Amino acid sequence: MADSYSPNSEPTTRTLLRRVLDTADSRSPRRRLSVRAGTQRTLPETRLSWRLRSQTKPTTKRRSHGTRSPGRPAHSQARRHLEEQTPRTLFQNILRTAPESSILKPESTGKPVPAPTAAQPPRRESSRSSLELQLPELEPSTSPAPALLAPGRRKQRVRLSMFERQVDQGQPVAQEPQETADASSLTSSLNLNFATPLQPQSVKRPGLARKPPPRRAVDVGLLLQDLRDASFAPTGNSLRTSVTTVPTDTALEDTQPFSQPLVSHSPAVPHFLPHPSHNENEDAERTVSHRTQSSQLGLQSDELQPWPAATPEVTEAVGSQDAAEAEELDVPSGEEDPSDSTAGPEMASSNPRSLQAEQPPLFSEPPPRPDATLRSSQAVPARPPPRHRAAGHRPRPDPYKTGLNHYTKLFRFYAKMPMEKAALGMVEKCLDKYFHRLCDDLEVFAAHAGRKTVKPEDLELLMRRQGLVTDQVSLHVLVERHLPLEYRKLLIPCAFSGNSVFPAQ
Amino acid sequence: MALSNTVSQKAKLKRKAPRSFLKRVFKRQKPHLRLEARGDLLVHLNCLLFVHRLAEESRTNACENKCGVINKDHVLAAAKVILKKSRG
């Protein structure tokens, strides 16, 4: 097999490789030495053949044995360069030309033969071969275990393209350590390269990644400053222009795959910002400002989950330029008409403030909030409410109402009957009173037990006194009935293997 | 390997408890007290049951008045009863 140009058994890839090798001769002059010896050619050949073709084991063994042992001491340096440069290009050529499907008898027996021979070049070879094989698994390890090789080969077929990419990545870096000719450094450098391809994989599947990277903090600060500095009051134009100047940068910067969802999602929040001056300005301005503002503000919010629900309604509202439509679309609107008109200026003023100060809770709030304020703010003159923003924010009403809204929606669901908007306000008041009472009771119970921390036992006692927990119905039963599985797991102690109980008692 | 195939998917809770909201409410009310980690889940459970009872009662009230829609008065009357019941 050391003879050149004699296609012995499998003609295709081997002849191809030979051709490639011959063409690659020009790279290193030292190649000639190896050509004469013929060993080195067979070495990459054998490696490649292991990867790409199935050959008889004994032949490979023989080849490897015969080639490795004499070749090593003689042409160590030459081989170093040869094997470090050409095999990669060889592989690339092979990958382009040779059929990838023709694998794979696990030639693991052949592999450990070079590996245990502890000289540097074979280690390099083996490391490289191991790297080649293990690249698909993206496991950088210098010593190829035969166990790894077998499964690795199965994946070679699939991962060859990946390997090519990795090789391309690894090539510019690996060329440096070639000069050092240090196996460990080479492998380590290559190993480092192989670690990075993990990221591109995730980028290749943008649909699977959930959230955009949270790197908008600086822009948030800029936006907040701009919002505060800019004179909101008289002209929404000034506000919008001042805000647009900042977000345009971020909008341009935002080249992530989520740029579009963000842009589409985010118009909800700044909706109420331009809406006070909604009527005065052109639609184009509005939409542009919406998008830029929203892209800016949407970037701030890490919670995109509420948005998909909000977006169809909000985008329609933007397009329809009528907040009433948005309100109609938005089913679970918790606002009443009378309370809206009265709370309108309050909401409009408090909303931008809360926008500045507490965006996450506001963002987590479903659209009824901005839509309701939109309706109300349209009725009320827009100028005074934006001025209140500078006075400072009142965080309490909004996040509080947000949380209450959550239970109001549940009320609506449990009632199963159409309800008036006034009734929902009534429900909110009841909930408010209920929370007050709940806290008082819990305080009393904890004090009775001599504690300053309210524990689940206090809660259970409360429910017992309320008549929810009886001798027939225990707390666990209620938990199982009404709470989702994740919470049930947290609340109800369950025995696990190893004599452990979770949650611990 | 796990990398290419799986992306860890957090199961989306359909009925999430607003834990931070509950904690914040409790802190605002009683800043000198502390609420335990799992306590807020039970508080959420309590709220669910309260709302459930309230809804049932108001629905009963509305049906008694032979209204197809739940009114403010129905809710008010229901609230009086239920709040009294859940006095603790």
Short mmCIF file of C-alpha atoms in Angstrom, two decimals, chain A residues 77-498:
data_model
loop_
_atom_site.label_atom_id
_atom_site.label_comp_id
_atom_site.label_asym_id
_atom_site.label_seq_id
_atom_site.Cartn_x
_atom_site.Cartn_y
_atom_site.Cartn_z
CA GLN A 77 9.27 17.20 11.16
CA ALA A 78 8.17 16.77 7.63
CA ARG A 79 5.19 14.89 8.67
CA ARG A 80 4.34 17.49 11.16
CA HIS A 81 3.95 20.08 8.53
CA LEU A 82 2.45 17.72 6.12
CA GLU A 83 -0.11 16.36 8.41
CA GLU A 84 -0.92 19.64 9.94
CA GLN A 85 -1.51 21.36 6.72
CA THR A 86 -2.66 18.94 4.18
CA PRO A 87 -5.03 16.67 5.97
CA ARG A 88 -7.28 19.52 6.67
CA THR A 89 -7.30 20.65 3.13
CA LEU A 90 -7.52 17.06 2.20
CA PHE A 91 -10.56 16.68 4.28
CA GLN A 92 -12.06 19.70 2.77
CA ASN A 93 -11.51 18.40 -0.65
CA ILE A 94 -12.80 15.07 0.32
CA LEU A 95 -15.82 16.53 1.88
CA ARG A 96 -16.54 18.43 -1.22
CA THR A 97 -15.99 15.62 -3.60
CA ALA A 98 -16.16 12.25 -1.95
CA PRO A 99 -19.50 10.72 -1.20
CA GLU A 100 -20.23 11.16 2.41
CA SER A 101 -22.46 8.22 2.69
CA SER A 102 -19.84 5.62 2.40
CA ILE A 103 -18.89 4.90 5.91
CA LEU A 104 -18.50 3.26 8.38
CA LYS A 105 -17.18 0.26 9.82
CA PRO A 106 -15.88 1.31 13.13
CA GLU A 107 -12.23 0.97 12.65
CA SER A 108 -11.66 1.43 16.27
CA THR A 109 -9.15 -1.33 16.36
CA GLY A 110 -7.03 0.58 13.99
CA LYS A 111 -7.22 3.74 15.97
CA PRO A 112 -5.81 2.66 19.27
CA VAL A 113 -2.77 1.35 17.49
CA PRO A 114 -1.39 4.79 16.77
CA ALA A 115 -2.71 6.21 19.98
CA PRO A 116 -0.75 4.19 22.48
CA THR A 117 2.46 4.89 20.65
CA ALA A 118 3.40 7.82 22.66
CA ALA A 119 5.67 9.75 20.37
CA GLN A 120 4.64 13.23 19.58
CA PRO A 121 3.82 12.95 15.92
CA PRO A 122 1.62 9.95 16.36
CA ARG A 123 0.01 11.66 19.23
CA ARG A 124 -0.62 14.56 17.05
CA GLU A 125 -1.97 12.35 14.40
CA SER A 126 -4.05 10.46 16.80
CA SER A 127 -5.13 13.62 18.47
CA ARG A 128 -6.05 15.07 15.20
CA SER A 129 -7.77 11.98 14.14
CA SER A 130 -9.46 11.84 17.44
CA LEU A 131 -10.36 15.42 16.97
CA GLU A 132 -11.63 14.65 13.57
CA LEU A 133 -13.71 11.92 14.89
CA GLN A 134 -14.74 13.64 17.99
CA LEU A 135 -15.43 16.93 16.40
CA PRO A 136 -18.86 15.81 15.50
CA GLU A 137 -19.40 15.21 19.12
CA LEU A 138 -17.66 18.47 19.87
CA GLU A 139 -15.71 16.88 22.62
CA PRO A 140 -12.16 18.02 22.69
CA SER A 141 -10.09 15.29 24.21
CA THR A 142 -6.59 14.47 23.36
CA SER A 143 -6.71 10.75 23.95
CA PRO A 144 -9.17 9.03 21.75
CA ALA A 145 -10.95 6.31 23.56
CA PRO A 146 -12.03 3.54 21.30
CA ALA A 147 -15.40 3.65 22.86
CA LEU A 148 -15.81 7.17 21.74
CA LEU A 149 -14.67 6.49 18.28
CA ALA A 150 -17.34 4.03 17.49
CA PRO A 151 -20.26 6.28 18.26
CA GLY A 152 -18.39 9.19 16.85
CA ARG A 153 -18.16 7.55 13.52
CA ARG A 154 -21.83 7.08 13.34
CA LYS A 155 -22.26 10.77 13.49
CA GLN A 156 -19.55 11.58 11.05
CA ARG A 157 -21.90 11.23 8.23
CA VAL A 158 -24.18 13.78 9.61
CA ARG A 159 -21.66 16.10 11.01
CA LEU A 160 -19.22 16.32 8.18
CA SER A 161 -20.48 19.67 7.13
CA MET A 162 -20.23 20.80 10.69
CA PHE A 163 -16.74 19.48 10.81
CA GLU A 164 -15.93 21.42 7.76
CA ARG A 165 -17.07 24.58 9.38
CA GLN A 166 -15.14 23.77 12.46
CA VAL A 167 -12.16 23.00 10.39
CA ASP A 168 -12.46 26.29 8.70
CA GLN A 169 -12.67 27.92 12.04
CA GLY A 170 -9.87 25.90 13.38
CA GLN A 171 -7.64 26.41 10.46
CA PRO A 172 -6.75 30.04 10.94
CA VAL A 173 -6.03 29.47 14.55
CA ALA A 174 -4.37 26.16 14.21
CA GLN A 175 -1.91 27.46 11.74
CA GLU A 176 -0.21 29.39 14.45
CA PRO A 177 0.63 26.47 16.67
CA GLN A 178 1.88 24.65 13.68
CA GLU A 179 4.97 26.66 13.90
CA THR A 180 5.33 25.77 17.51
CA ALA A 181 4.78 22.18 16.55
CA ASP A 182 3.44 21.30 19.88
CA ALA A 183 0.82 18.68 20.00
CA SER A 184 -0.76 19.83 23.16
CA SER A 185 -0.96 23.39 22.05
CA LEU A 186 -2.35 22.35 18.75
CA THR A 187 -4.95 20.21 20.29
CA SER A 188 -5.73 22.78 22.88
CA SER A 189 -6.09 25.46 20.28
CA LEU A 190 -8.19 23.19 18.20
CA ASN A 191 -10.10 22.24 21.25
CA LEU A 192 -10.82 25.84 21.91
CA ASN A 193 -12.10 26.23 18.45
CA PHE A 194 -14.33 23.32 18.84
CA ALA A 195 -15.90 24.78 21.87
CA THR A 196 -17.12 27.78 20.00
CA PRO A 197 -19.21 26.07 17.38
CA LEU A 198 -21.72 25.41 20.06
CA GLN A 199 -22.93 28.91 19.72
CA PRO A 200 -23.46 28.97 16.01
CA GLN A 201 -25.68 26.01 16.44
CA SER A 202 -28.02 27.90 18.54
CA VAL A 203 -27.91 30.81 16.19
CA LYS A 204 -28.75 28.49 13.35
CA ARG A 205 -32.03 27.72 15.03
CA PRO A 206 -33.41 31.06 15.97
CA GLY A 207 -36.79 29.66 16.52
CA LEU A 208 -35.63 27.61 19.43
CA ALA A 209 -33.91 30.35 21.32
CA ARG A 210 -36.31 32.03 23.59
CA LYS A 211 -35.14 35.42 24.54
CA PRO A 212 -32.94 37.98 22.99
CA PRO A 213 -29.69 38.53 24.75
CA PRO A 214 -30.11 41.00 27.53
CA ARG A 215 -27.68 43.58 26.44
CA ARG A 216 -29.87 46.59 26.25
CA ALA A 217 -29.16 48.02 29.65
CA VAL A 218 -27.18 50.95 28.37
CA ASP A 219 -29.77 51.87 25.86
CA VAL A 220 -32.39 51.70 28.52
CA GLY A 221 -30.50 54.21 30.55
CA LEU A 222 -30.15 56.46 27.58
CA LEU A 223 -33.79 56.17 26.80
CA LEU A 224 -34.83 56.90 30.32
CA GLN A 225 -32.65 59.92 30.40
CA ASP A 226 -34.00 61.09 27.14
CA LEU A 227 -37.49 60.54 28.28
CA ARG A 228 -36.91 62.48 31.40
CA ASP A 229 -34.92 65.22 29.83
CA ALA A 230 -37.08 65.75 26.88
CA SER A 231 -39.97 68.05 27.40
CA PHE A 232 -42.91 65.79 27.22
CA ALA A 233 -45.46 68.38 27.79
CA PRO A 234 -46.43 70.51 24.92
CA THR A 235 -45.59 68.69 21.82
CA GLY A 236 -45.65 65.05 21.44
CA ASN A 237 -43.55 65.75 18.42
CA SER A 238 -40.65 66.86 20.49
CA LEU A 239 -41.01 63.81 22.65
CA ARG A 240 -41.20 61.57 19.74
CA THR A 241 -38.29 63.11 17.96
CA SER A 242 -36.19 63.06 21.04
CA VAL A 243 -37.03 59.46 21.61
CA THR A 244 -36.69 58.51 18.03
CA THR A 245 -33.16 59.76 17.83
CA VAL A 246 -32.07 57.40 20.49
CA PRO A 247 -33.95 54.30 19.50
CA THR A 248 -32.96 54.49 15.91
CA ASP A 249 -29.47 53.54 16.91
CA THR A 250 -30.64 50.59 18.82
CA ALA A 251 -33.10 49.69 16.16
CA LEU A 252 -30.28 49.64 13.70
CA GLU A 253 -28.05 47.79 16.05
CA ASP A 254 -30.61 45.20 16.62
CA THR A 255 -29.59 42.64 14.11
CA GLN A 256 -30.66 39.66 16.12
CA PRO A 257 -33.21 37.33 14.73
CA PHE A 258 -35.58 38.79 17.24
CA SER A 259 -35.48 42.23 15.78
CA GLN A 260 -38.71 41.73 13.96
CA PRO A 261 -40.62 40.15 16.77
CA LEU A 262 -39.44 42.89 19.06
CA VAL A 263 -40.52 45.58 16.72
CA SER A 264 -43.84 43.99 16.21
CA HIS A 265 -44.33 43.17 19.82
CA SER A 266 -43.30 46.32 21.43
CA PRO A 267 -45.73 48.90 20.07
CA ALA A 268 -47.96 48.02 22.95
CA VAL A 269 -46.11 49.85 25.63
CA PRO A 270 -45.28 53.16 23.98
CA HIS A 271 -48.75 53.11 22.65
CA PHE A 272 -49.96 55.38 25.34
CA LEU A 273 -47.00 57.65 25.01
CA PRO A 274 -47.74 59.03 21.59
CA HIS A 275 -51.40 58.55 21.91
CA PRO A 276 -52.06 61.66 23.92
CA SER A 277 -50.86 63.65 21.00
CA HIS A 278 -52.22 61.02 18.75
CA ASN A 279 -54.76 63.06 17.06
CA GLU A 280 -52.54 65.90 16.12
CA ASN A 281 -49.90 64.06 14.21
CA GLU A 282 -49.67 62.21 11.00
CA ASP A 283 -50.00 58.52 10.80
CA ALA A 284 -46.60 58.01 9.32
CA GLU A 285 -44.92 59.79 12.13
CA ARG A 286 -46.89 57.89 14.60
CA THR A 287 -46.11 54.53 13.16
CA VAL A 288 -42.47 55.36 12.80
CA SER A 289 -42.30 56.66 16.30
CA HIS A 290 -44.20 53.67 17.54
CA ARG A 291 -41.82 51.34 15.95
CA THR A 292 -38.72 53.10 17.07
CA GLN A 293 -40.00 53.73 20.55
CA SER A 294 -41.32 50.31 20.76
CA SER A 295 -38.17 48.75 19.52
CA GLN A 296 -36.34 50.70 22.12
CA LEU A 297 -38.74 49.88 24.85
CA GLY A 298 -39.41 46.42 23.74
CA LEU A 299 -35.76 45.71 24.00
CA GLN A 300 -35.94 46.59 27.60
CA SER A 301 -38.51 44.05 28.41
CA ASP A 302 -37.26 40.59 28.83
CA GLU A 303 -40.70 39.21 28.88
CA LEU A 304 -41.88 38.56 25.45
CA GLN A 305 -44.48 36.10 26.50
CA PRO A 306 -47.27 38.52 27.17
CA TRP A 307 -46.58 40.23 23.94
CA PRO A 308 -47.76 37.61 21.53
CA ALA A 309 -51.14 37.96 23.06
CA ALA A 310 -50.86 41.68 22.96
CA THR A 311 -49.40 42.12 19.54
CA PRO A 312 -52.32 41.21 17.33
CA GLU A 313 -54.53 43.52 19.26
CA VAL A 314 -51.98 46.25 19.55
CA THR A 315 -50.78 46.17 16.00
CA GLU A 316 -54.32 46.31 14.83
CA ALA A 317 -54.88 49.25 17.06
CA VAL A 318 -51.88 50.99 15.62
CA GLY A 319 -53.06 50.37 12.15
CA SER A 320 -56.58 51.34 12.86
CA GLN A 321 -55.55 54.49 14.71
CA ASP A 322 -58.46 54.03 16.97
CA ALA A 323 -57.92 52.90 20.47
CA ALA A 324 -61.51 51.89 20.80
CA GLU A 325 -60.92 49.17 18.31
CA ALA A 326 -58.01 48.01 20.31
CA GLU A 327 -60.18 47.89 23.29
CA GLU A 328 -62.73 45.81 21.55
CA LEU A 329 -60.10 43.42 20.44
CA ASP A 330 -58.76 43.20 23.87
CA VAL A 331 -61.23 41.00 25.64
CA PRO A 332 -60.08 40.94 29.23
CA SER A 333 -60.14 44.63 29.72
CA GLY A 334 -60.49 45.29 33.33
CA GLU A 335 -61.45 48.91 33.13
CA GLU A 336 -64.84 50.44 33.40
CA ASP A 337 -65.99 53.45 31.50
CA PRO A 338 -66.72 55.78 34.41
CA SER A 339 -63.65 54.77 36.27
CA ASP A 340 -61.63 55.19 33.14
CA SER A 341 -62.68 58.75 32.60
CA THR A 342 -61.86 59.62 36.14
CA ALA A 343 -58.73 57.59 36.34
CA GLY A 344 -57.79 58.56 32.81
CA PRO A 345 -55.47 61.44 33.48
CA GLU A 346 -54.14 59.58 36.44
CA MET A 347 -53.44 56.54 34.43
CA ALA A 348 -51.97 58.44 31.57
CA SER A 349 -49.71 60.33 33.87
CA SER A 350 -48.84 57.42 36.00
CA ASN A 351 -48.34 55.12 33.10
CA PRO A 352 -45.46 56.98 31.52
CA ARG A 353 -43.94 57.37 34.91
CA SER A 354 -44.27 53.77 35.58
CA LEU A 355 -42.91 53.17 32.16
CA GLN A 356 -39.77 54.90 33.15
CA ALA A 357 -39.50 53.44 36.54
CA GLU A 358 -40.99 50.00 36.43
CA GLN A 359 -41.05 48.68 33.00
CA PRO A 360 -41.02 44.98 33.76
CA PRO A 361 -44.17 44.95 35.81
CA LEU A 362 -45.82 47.21 33.35
CA PHE A 363 -44.75 45.04 30.51
CA SER A 364 -45.99 41.97 32.20
CA GLU A 365 -49.34 43.60 32.40
CA PRO A 366 -51.66 42.66 29.62
CA PRO A 367 -52.82 45.33 27.20
CA PRO A 368 -55.96 46.45 28.98
CA ARG A 369 -53.91 48.96 30.81
CA PRO A 370 -52.55 50.98 27.90
CA ASP A 371 -55.66 50.51 25.89
CA ALA A 372 -57.87 51.72 28.66
CA THR A 373 -55.66 54.70 29.20
CA LEU A 374 -55.68 55.36 25.52
CA ARG A 375 -59.42 55.57 25.50
CA SER A 376 -59.51 57.76 28.49
CA SER A 377 -56.66 59.95 27.40
CA GLN A 378 -58.30 60.60 24.11
CA ALA A 379 -61.26 62.04 25.92
CA VAL A 380 -59.03 64.03 28.26
CA PRO A 381 -56.70 66.70 26.92
CA ALA A 382 -53.34 65.18 26.50
CA ARG A 383 -51.12 67.96 27.76
CA PRO A 384 -51.49 67.84 31.52
CA PRO A 385 -50.98 64.12 31.99
CA PRO A 386 -47.53 63.94 30.45
CA ARG A 387 -46.33 66.73 32.68
CA HIS A 388 -47.00 64.69 35.77
CA ARG A 389 -44.27 62.33 34.78
CA ALA A 390 -41.58 64.62 36.01
CA ALA A 391 -43.11 64.78 39.45
CA GLY A 392 -42.05 61.28 40.33
CA HIS A 393 -43.60 57.92 39.96
CA ARG A 394 -46.22 56.19 42.02
CA PRO A 395 -45.46 52.55 41.62
CA ARG A 396 -48.22 51.31 43.80
CA PRO A 397 -51.41 51.65 41.80
CA ASP A 398 -50.22 50.17 38.62
CA PRO A 399 -48.46 46.99 39.63
CA TYR A 400 -51.04 46.59 42.31
CA LYS A 401 -53.83 46.86 39.82
CA THR A 402 -51.94 44.58 37.56
CA GLY A 403 -51.89 41.88 40.13
CA LEU A 404 -55.50 42.47 40.98
CA ASN A 405 -56.34 42.23 37.34
CA HIS A 406 -54.93 38.79 37.37
CA TYR A 407 -57.48 37.69 39.89
CA THR A 408 -60.19 39.68 38.21
CA LYS A 409 -59.67 37.66 35.12
CA LEU A 410 -59.97 34.54 37.17
CA PHE A 411 -63.20 35.85 38.60
CA ARG A 412 -64.49 36.34 35.14
CA PHE A 413 -63.56 32.84 34.25
CA TYR A 414 -65.14 31.30 37.28
CA ALA A 415 -68.33 33.27 36.89
CA LYS A 416 -69.01 31.85 33.44
CA MET A 417 -71.51 34.56 32.81
CA PRO A 418 -71.28 37.86 31.03
CA MET A 419 -70.32 40.60 33.38
CA GLU A 420 -70.52 44.33 33.47
CA LYS A 421 -67.41 46.42 33.59
CA ALA A 422 -68.63 47.99 36.79
CA ALA A 423 -68.79 44.61 38.38
CA LEU A 424 -65.15 44.04 37.68
CA GLY A 425 -64.21 47.20 39.51
CA MET A 426 -66.27 45.94 42.38
CA VAL A 427 -64.31 42.73 42.31
CA GLU A 428 -61.08 44.65 42.51
CA LYS A 429 -62.27 46.46 45.59
CA CYS A 430 -63.23 43.19 47.18
CA LEU A 431 -59.87 41.74 46.43
CA ASP A 432 -58.19 44.74 47.93
CA LYS A 433 -60.13 44.34 51.14
CA TYR A 434 -59.47 40.67 51.11
CA PHE A 435 -55.73 41.13 50.86
CA HIS A 436 -55.75 43.52 53.75
CA ARG A 437 -57.63 41.09 55.88
CA LEU A 438 -55.42 38.25 54.83
CA CYS A 439 -52.28 40.04 55.89
CA ASP A 440 -53.80 40.99 59.21
CA ASP A 441 -54.87 37.46 59.93
CA LEU A 442 -51.52 36.06 59.03
CA GLU A 443 -49.82 38.53 61.27
CA VAL A 444 -52.04 37.50 64.15
CA PHE A 445 -51.39 33.85 63.59
CA ALA A 446 -47.67 34.27 63.33
CA ALA A 447 -47.61 36.37 66.46
CA HIS A 448 -49.67 33.74 68.22
CA ALA A 449 -47.04 31.19 67.35
CA GLY A 450 -44.33 33.55 68.54
CA ARG A 451 -42.88 33.90 65.10
CA LYS A 452 -42.07 36.78 62.85
CA THR A 453 -42.19 34.76 59.72
CA VAL A 454 -45.40 33.63 58.21
CA LYS A 455 -45.14 29.93 57.56
CA PRO A 456 -47.36 27.55 55.65
CA GLU A 457 -48.80 26.37 58.92
CA ASP A 458 -50.30 29.79 59.42
CA LEU A 459 -51.81 29.60 56.01
CA GLU A 460 -53.29 26.26 56.76
CA LEU A 461 -54.77 27.54 59.97
CA LEU A 462 -56.26 30.44 58.10
CA MET A 463 -57.88 28.20 55.56
CA ARG A 464 -59.21 26.02 58.28
CA ARG A 465 -60.81 28.96 59.96
CA GLN A 466 -62.24 30.07 56.68
CA GLY A 467 -63.88 26.74 56.28
CA LEU A 468 -61.98 25.71 53.22
CA VAL A 469 -59.99 23.04 54.95
CA THR A 470 -62.07 20.62 56.95
CA ASP A 471 -61.58 17.24 58.42
CA GLN A 472 -62.82 15.77 55.20
CA VAL A 473 -60.95 18.06 52.90
CA SER A 474 -57.31 18.54 53.69
CA LEU A 475 -55.00 21.19 52.44
CA HIS A 476 -53.26 18.79 50.15
CA VAL A 477 -56.51 17.98 48.48
CA LEU A 478 -57.12 21.60 47.78
CA VAL A 479 -53.62 22.04 46.49
CA GLU A 480 -54.08 19.15 44.14
CA ARG A 481 -57.38 20.44 42.91
CA HIS A 482 -56.53 24.01 42.17
CA LEU A 483 -52.85 24.44 41.63
CA PRO A 484 -50.82 23.35 38.63
CA LEU A 485 -48.45 20.48 38.87
CA GLU A 486 -45.32 22.55 39.31
CA TYR A 487 -46.68 24.18 42.41
CA ARG A 488 -48.06 20.96 43.70
CA LYS A 489 -44.61 19.48 43.58
CA LEU A 490 -43.34 22.32 45.65
CA LEU A 491 -46.02 22.21 48.24
CA ILE A 492 -46.81 18.58 48.84
CA PRO A 493 -43.92 16.60 50.28
CA CYS A 494 -43.11 13.57 48.27
CA ALA A 495 -40.66 10.79 48.94
CA PHE A 496 -37.91 10.19 46.47
CA SER A 497 -35.28 7.55 46.11
CA GLY A 498 -32.36 7.62 48.44
#
